[in-house]
Tab-separated table of C-alpha atoms in Angstrom:
chain	number	residue	atom	x	y	z
A	1	MET	CA	20.810	2.964	-5.893
A	2	VAL	CA	17.455	2.726	-4.213
A	3	GLU	CA	16.522	5.171	-1.439
A	4	ILE	CA	13.599	4.218	1.316
A	5	LYS	CA	12.936	6.129	4.495
A	6	PRO	CA	10.530	5.905	7.394
A	7	PHE	CA	7.448	8.023	7.455
A	8	PRO	CA	4.489	8.908	9.888
A	9	ALA	CA	1.586	6.704	8.602
A	10	VAL	CA	-1.967	7.687	8.736
A	11	PHE	CA	-4.018	5.391	10.423
A	12	TYR	CA	-7.893	4.897	11.193
A	13	ASN	CA	-8.970	5.782	14.849
A	14	TYR	CA	-10.330	2.571	15.666
A	15	THR	CA	-12.184	3.830	18.784
A	16	LYS	CA	-14.333	5.530	16.084
A	17	VAL	CA	-14.796	3.250	13.208
A	18	GLY	CA	-14.732	-0.062	14.936
A	19	SER	CA	-13.154	-3.166	13.879
A	20	PRO	CA	-10.532	-2.868	11.121
A	21	ARG	CA	-12.423	-5.664	9.387
A	22	LYS	CA	-14.985	-2.999	8.666
A	23	VAL	CA	-13.211	-0.446	7.009
A	24	VAL	CA	-10.595	-2.460	4.962
A	25	CYS	CA	-11.367	-3.295	1.236
A	26	PRO	CA	-9.131	-4.721	-1.877
A	27	PRO	CA	-7.091	-2.656	-4.232
A	28	TYR	CA	-9.448	-0.020	-6.219
A	29	ASP	CA	-8.504	-1.833	-9.513
A	30	VAL	CA	-9.979	-5.405	-8.673
A	31	ILE	CA	-13.170	-4.305	-6.818
A	32	SER	CA	-16.140	-5.251	-9.055
A	33	VAL	CA	-19.274	-3.467	-8.858
A	34	ASN	CA	-21.215	-5.702	-6.359
A	35	GLN	CA	-18.199	-5.459	-4.010
A	36	ALA	CA	-18.077	-2.036	-4.014
A	37	LYS	CA	-21.743	-1.988	-2.819
A	38	PHE	CA	-20.988	-4.556	-0.266
A	39	TYR	CA	-17.776	-2.272	1.058
A	40	ARG	CA	-19.737	0.951	0.912
A	41	LYS	CA	-22.615	-0.795	3.128
A	42	LEU	CA	-20.298	-2.288	5.557
A	43	SER	CA	-18.962	1.088	6.852
A	44	ARG	CA	-19.350	4.469	5.913
A	45	TYR	CA	-15.627	5.018	6.662
A	46	ASN	CA	-14.517	2.210	4.679
A	47	MET	CA	-11.487	2.844	2.475
A	48	ILE	CA	-13.478	2.386	-0.642
A	49	ASN	CA	-14.977	5.850	0.031
A	50	LEU	CA	-11.512	7.314	-0.495
A	51	THR	CA	-10.009	4.960	-3.306
A	52	LEU	CA	-13.423	5.064	-5.253
A	53	PRO	CA	-15.548	7.827	-4.212
A	54	GLU	CA	-19.184	7.380	-5.186
A	55	VAL	CA	-20.648	10.700	-6.595
A	56	ARG	CA	-23.985	11.928	-7.980
A	57	GLU	CA	-24.600	13.645	-10.899
A	58	ARG	CA	-22.247	16.504	-11.505
A	59	GLN	CA	-20.229	15.657	-8.413
A	60	ASN	CA	-16.506	15.486	-8.948
A	61	GLN	CA	-15.372	12.127	-7.692
A	62	TYR	CA	-11.869	13.197	-6.912
A	63	LYS	CA	-12.422	16.442	-5.289
A	64	LYS	CA	-15.226	14.549	-2.920
A	65	GLY	CA	-12.458	11.962	-2.200
A	66	ALA	CA	-10.214	14.721	-1.167
A	67	PHE	CA	-13.157	16.388	0.986
A	68	ILE	CA	-13.737	13.044	2.832
A	69	PHE	CA	-9.887	12.509	3.507
A	70	TYR	CA	-9.499	15.915	5.094
A	71	ASP	CA	-12.707	15.844	6.780
A	72	TRP	CA	-12.059	12.461	8.356
A	73	LEU	CA	-8.659	13.787	9.540
A	74	LYS	CA	-10.309	16.802	10.730
A	75	ARG	CA	-12.735	14.805	12.909
A	76	GLY	CA	-10.156	12.358	14.404
A	77	ILE	CA	-11.506	9.354	12.293
A	78	LEU	CA	-7.831	9.360	10.984
A	79	LEU	CA	-4.925	9.867	13.190
A	80	GLN	CA	-1.078	10.246	11.643
A	81	ASP	CA	1.829	8.811	13.750
A	82	ASP	CA	3.661	11.131	15.954
A	83	VAL	CA	6.967	9.726	14.544
A	84	PRO	CA	8.450	8.228	11.478
A	85	ALA	CA	8.493	4.342	11.230
A	86	ILE	CA	8.702	1.468	9.045
A	87	TYR	CA	5.848	-0.726	9.431
A	88	PHE	CA	6.613	-4.777	9.423
A	89	TYR	CA	3.508	-6.541	7.880
A	90	ARG	CA	2.445	-9.992	7.528
A	91	GLN	CA	-0.550	-11.774	5.975
A	92	GLU	CA	-1.595	-15.423	6.698
A	93	PHE	CA	-4.043	-17.061	4.588
A	94	ARG	CA	-5.260	-20.541	3.504
A	95	ILE	CA	-4.661	-21.694	-0.095
A	96	ASP	CA	-8.391	-23.318	-0.004
A	97	ARG	CA	-10.085	-19.660	0.178
A	98	ILE	CA	-8.607	-19.314	-3.502
A	99	TYR	CA	-9.012	-22.378	-4.795
A	100	ASN	CA	-11.736	-24.206	-2.766
A	101	CYS	CA	-9.644	-27.389	-2.649
A	102	GLY	CA	-10.413	-30.381	-0.343
A	103	SER	CA	-9.385	-30.410	3.017
A	104	ASN	CA	-6.336	-32.984	2.377
A	105	ARG	CA	-4.643	-30.421	0.168
A	106	CYS	CA	-5.375	-26.956	1.978
A	107	ARG	CA	-2.048	-25.263	2.875
A	108	ARG	CA	-1.614	-22.284	4.912
A	109	PHE	CA	0.744	-19.399	3.621
A	110	ILE	CA	2.578	-16.518	5.425
A	111	ARG	CA	3.495	-13.501	3.395
A	112	ALA	CA	5.889	-11.101	5.420
A	113	GLY	CA	7.122	-7.846	4.134
A	114	PHE	CA	7.633	-3.984	5.248
A	115	ILE	CA	5.883	-0.890	4.128
A	116	ALA	CA	8.184	2.337	3.521
A	117	CYS	CA	8.618	5.206	1.534
A	118	LEU	CA	10.638	4.595	-1.810
A	119	LYS	CA	12.365	7.630	-3.587
A	120	LEU	CA	11.005	8.381	-7.159
A	121	SER	CA	13.496	8.123	-9.746
A	122	ASP	CA	13.030	9.072	-13.307
A	123	THR	CA	16.015	7.507	-14.526
A	124	SER	CA	16.534	4.730	-12.102
A	125	ASP	CA	18.442	1.478	-13.306
A	126	SER	CA	17.563	-0.156	-9.980
A	127	ILE	CA	13.441	-0.153	-10.257
A	128	TYR	CA	12.160	-2.354	-12.971
A	129	GLY	CA	8.609	-2.729	-14.086
A	130	HIS	CA	6.856	-5.283	-16.553
A	131	GLU	CA	3.664	-4.185	-17.470
A	132	HIS	CA	2.160	-1.902	-20.045
A	133	THR	CA	0.264	1.062	-18.606
A	134	ARG	CA	-2.606	2.227	-19.940
A	135	ILE	CA	-3.963	6.177	-20.417
A	136	GLU	CA	-7.274	5.834	-18.642
A	137	PRO	CA	-6.239	4.280	-15.305
A	138	LYS	CA	-3.355	6.612	-15.162
A	139	GLU	CA	-5.393	9.717	-15.718
A	140	ASP	CA	-7.826	8.391	-12.812
A	141	ARG	CA	-5.424	8.014	-10.422
A	142	TYR	CA	-3.686	11.366	-11.499
A	143	LYS	CA	-6.737	13.119	-10.723
A	144	LEU	CA	-7.232	11.559	-7.352
A	145	LEU	CA	-3.418	12.295	-6.389
A	146	ILE	CA	-3.618	15.790	-7.566
A	147	ASN	CA	-6.687	16.386	-5.240
A	148	VAL	CA	-5.971	14.317	-2.052
A	149	GLN	CA	-2.276	14.861	-2.059
A	150	ALA	CA	-1.633	11.589	-0.353
A	151	ASN	CA	-1.065	7.839	-1.194
A	152	LEU	CA	-4.077	5.779	-0.260
A	153	GLU	CA	-2.643	2.758	-1.290
A	154	PRO	CA	0.918	1.279	-1.384
A	155	ILE	CA	2.405	-0.435	-4.418
A	156	PHE	CA	4.037	-3.660	-4.507
A	157	VAL	CA	7.676	-4.514	-5.082
A	158	LEU	CA	9.782	-7.626	-4.917
A	159	PHE	CA	13.675	-7.685	-3.652
A	160	SER	CA	16.037	-10.533	-3.113
A	161	ASP	CA	16.438	-11.821	0.550
A	162	ALA	CA	18.561	-14.879	-0.620
A	163	ARG	CA	20.513	-14.539	2.696
A	164	HIS	CA	17.353	-14.304	4.836
A	165	THR	CA	18.668	-10.685	5.827
A	166	PHE	CA	15.195	-9.539	6.371
A	167	GLN	CA	13.499	-12.635	7.141
A	168	ASP	CA	16.090	-12.815	10.189
A	169	ILE	CA	15.304	-9.309	11.157
A	170	PHE	CA	11.715	-9.683	10.952
A	171	LYS	CA	11.366	-12.790	13.323
A	172	ARG	CA	13.568	-11.331	16.047
A	173	TYR	CA	11.524	-8.059	16.084
A	174	THR	CA	8.142	-9.657	15.878
A	175	ARG	CA	8.686	-11.933	18.512
A	176	ARG	CA	9.529	-9.502	21.270
A	177	SER	CA	7.027	-6.644	20.115
A	178	ARG	CA	3.364	-6.204	20.262
A	179	PRO	CA	1.581	-5.489	17.108
A	180	ILE	CA	-0.347	-2.222	16.631
A	181	ILE	CA	-2.960	-4.009	14.651
A	182	SER	CA	-4.198	-7.434	14.046
A	183	PHE	CA	-7.435	-8.741	12.244
A	184	CYS	CA	-8.983	-11.141	10.090
A	185	ASP	CA	-10.493	-9.299	6.828
A	186	GLN	CA	-13.734	-10.013	4.756
A	187	GLU	CA	-11.571	-12.379	2.588
A	188	GLY	CA	-10.314	-14.511	5.506
A	189	ILE	CA	-6.785	-13.057	5.543
A	190	ALA	CA	-5.269	-12.697	8.848
A	191	ASN	CA	-3.341	-9.323	8.909
A	192	THR	CA	-0.878	-8.049	11.448
A	193	LEU	CA	1.350	-4.863	11.569
A	194	TRP	CA	4.087	-3.970	13.733
A	195	ARG	CA	5.527	-0.344	14.167
A	196	LEU	CA	9.471	-0.176	13.578
A	197	THR	CA	11.306	2.859	15.038
A	198	GLU	CA	14.605	1.491	16.444
A	199	PRO	CA	17.203	3.353	14.854
A	200	LEU	CA	20.041	0.512	14.541
A	201	ILE	CA	17.300	-1.912	12.589
A	202	LEU	CA	16.153	0.894	10.392
A	203	LYS	CA	19.544	1.629	9.433
A	204	GLN	CA	20.122	-2.071	8.506
A	205	LEU	CA	16.945	-2.216	6.460
A	206	ILE	CA	17.607	1.137	4.651
A	207	GLY	CA	21.103	-0.112	3.779
A	208	MET	CA	19.595	-3.500	2.731
A	209	ILE	CA	17.273	-2.280	0.525
A	210	GLY	CA	19.877	0.476	-0.956
A	211	ARG	CA	22.152	-2.357	-2.624
A	212	GLN	CA	19.018	-4.047	-4.337
A	213	SER	CA	17.240	-4.279	-7.677
A	214	LEU	CA	13.502	-3.856	-7.156
A	215	PHE	CA	10.832	-5.179	-9.351
A	216	ILE	CA	7.397	-3.653	-9.352
A	217	ALA	CA	4.681	-6.664	-8.933
A	218	ASP	CA	1.684	-3.978	-8.688
A	219	GLY	CA	1.104	-0.584	-9.102
A	220	HIS	CA	2.944	0.400	-12.318
A	221	HIS	CA	0.043	3.181	-13.045
A	222	ARG	CA	0.396	4.460	-9.595
A	223	TYR	CA	4.333	4.817	-10.009
A	224	GLU	CA	3.948	6.562	-13.115
A	225	VAL	CA	1.344	8.494	-11.804
A	226	SER	CA	3.387	9.520	-8.490
A	227	LEU	CA	6.483	10.428	-11.123
A	228	ASN	CA	4.362	12.840	-13.009
A	229	TYR	CA	3.028	14.485	-10.019
A	230	LYS	CA	6.656	15.079	-8.799
A	231	ARG	CA	7.310	16.576	-12.169
A	232	LEU	CA	4.586	19.075	-11.567
A	233	MET	CA	5.446	19.754	-8.297
A	234	ARG	CA	9.091	20.516	-9.335
A	235	ARG	CA	8.060	22.835	-12.058
A	236	ARG	CA	5.964	24.693	-9.507
A	237	LEU	CA	8.486	25.094	-6.933
A	238	GLY	CA	11.306	26.000	-9.293
A	239	ARG	CA	14.420	26.886	-7.344
A	240	ASN	CA	12.740	25.896	-4.134
A	241	PHE	CA	12.596	22.381	-4.966
A	242	SER	CA	15.077	20.226	-2.585
A	243	GLY	CA	14.245	17.019	-3.783
A	244	GLU	CA	13.305	15.789	-0.473
A	245	GLU	CA	9.893	16.973	-0.116
A	246	ASP	CA	7.032	14.233	0.383
A	247	PHE	CA	5.905	13.959	-3.246
A	248	ASN	CA	9.506	12.586	-3.892
A	249	TYR	CA	8.687	9.587	-2.396
A	250	ILE	CA	5.637	6.694	-3.192
A	251	MET	CA	4.475	4.594	-0.168
A	252	THR	CA	5.608	0.939	-1.115
A	253	TYR	CA	5.121	-2.658	0.656
A	254	PHE	CA	8.354	-4.476	0.231
A	255	CYS	CA	8.399	-8.285	-0.209
A	256	PRO	CA	11.406	-10.937	-0.349
A	257	MET	CA	10.517	-12.848	-3.609
A	258	GLN	CA	11.956	-15.690	-1.663
A	259	SER	CA	8.775	-15.901	0.442
A	260	THR	CA	6.860	-18.804	0.462
A	261	GLY	CA	3.766	-16.586	0.760
A	262	LEU	CA	4.249	-15.175	-2.566
A	263	PHE	CA	1.099	-16.652	-4.546
A	264	VAL	CA	0.308	-16.281	-8.259
A	265	ARG	CA	-3.422	-16.818	-9.056
A	266	SER	CA	-4.470	-17.897	-12.191
A	267	ILE	CA	-6.763	-15.951	-14.278
A	268	HIS	CA	-9.420	-16.013	-17.201
A	269	ARG	CA	-8.914	-14.434	-20.487
A	270	LEU	CA	-11.168	-14.647	-23.628
A	271	VAL	CA	-9.570	-14.521	-26.702
């Protein structure tokens, strides 16, 4: 059985950092060298300073990432929510942003999902991956996790919503609730986030996902790394380990596989 739970997320304090557009960046493993330079110049508070810390000779990038993270928390650059929540997340984008198609072929896509904590499982038969993981990226993210002790990016999983249960909940809630964040990022994607704390809806979502099989679309390395970190902490705690500590969970973005906003981009390979 799959277990998820709400959590008090950490957000940027936009009164101090300015527009969300200046502090977000793509996932760490798809950022090119030139893109990294661009995002670092965009704002000294850009997320890339945590996910890919820039270091000088003899500096430890993982310790630097941890120092920056806790310094931002101390200075109020980052703020934690007062109560646990699940966060509805919608992205809207145009296909011409990807393929530069002519105006007569352009389409708009909307992808809606939610962010919650997913319980890690060593032996789960309900969480499936498809990707062979490599040692180097796992070592890299493991060192960062040990130092920062926080999930800086969510993994991406798919679930079945054949009866449109989630879509109906999402539409009803977002139509009557104001988003807490809404902005268009550097890639032209419109991002909107809502905070969900209503007990009855939370219970409904938790029950719906509990009966699901999940498929990891992105984040295989980080999932394995989080499992290894959990095992490390379990050994350290010994008899004091309860199984409900924060490190037993991983921040996860859940998306219904029936979503019309699921779009697979082509890639180039040289053989």
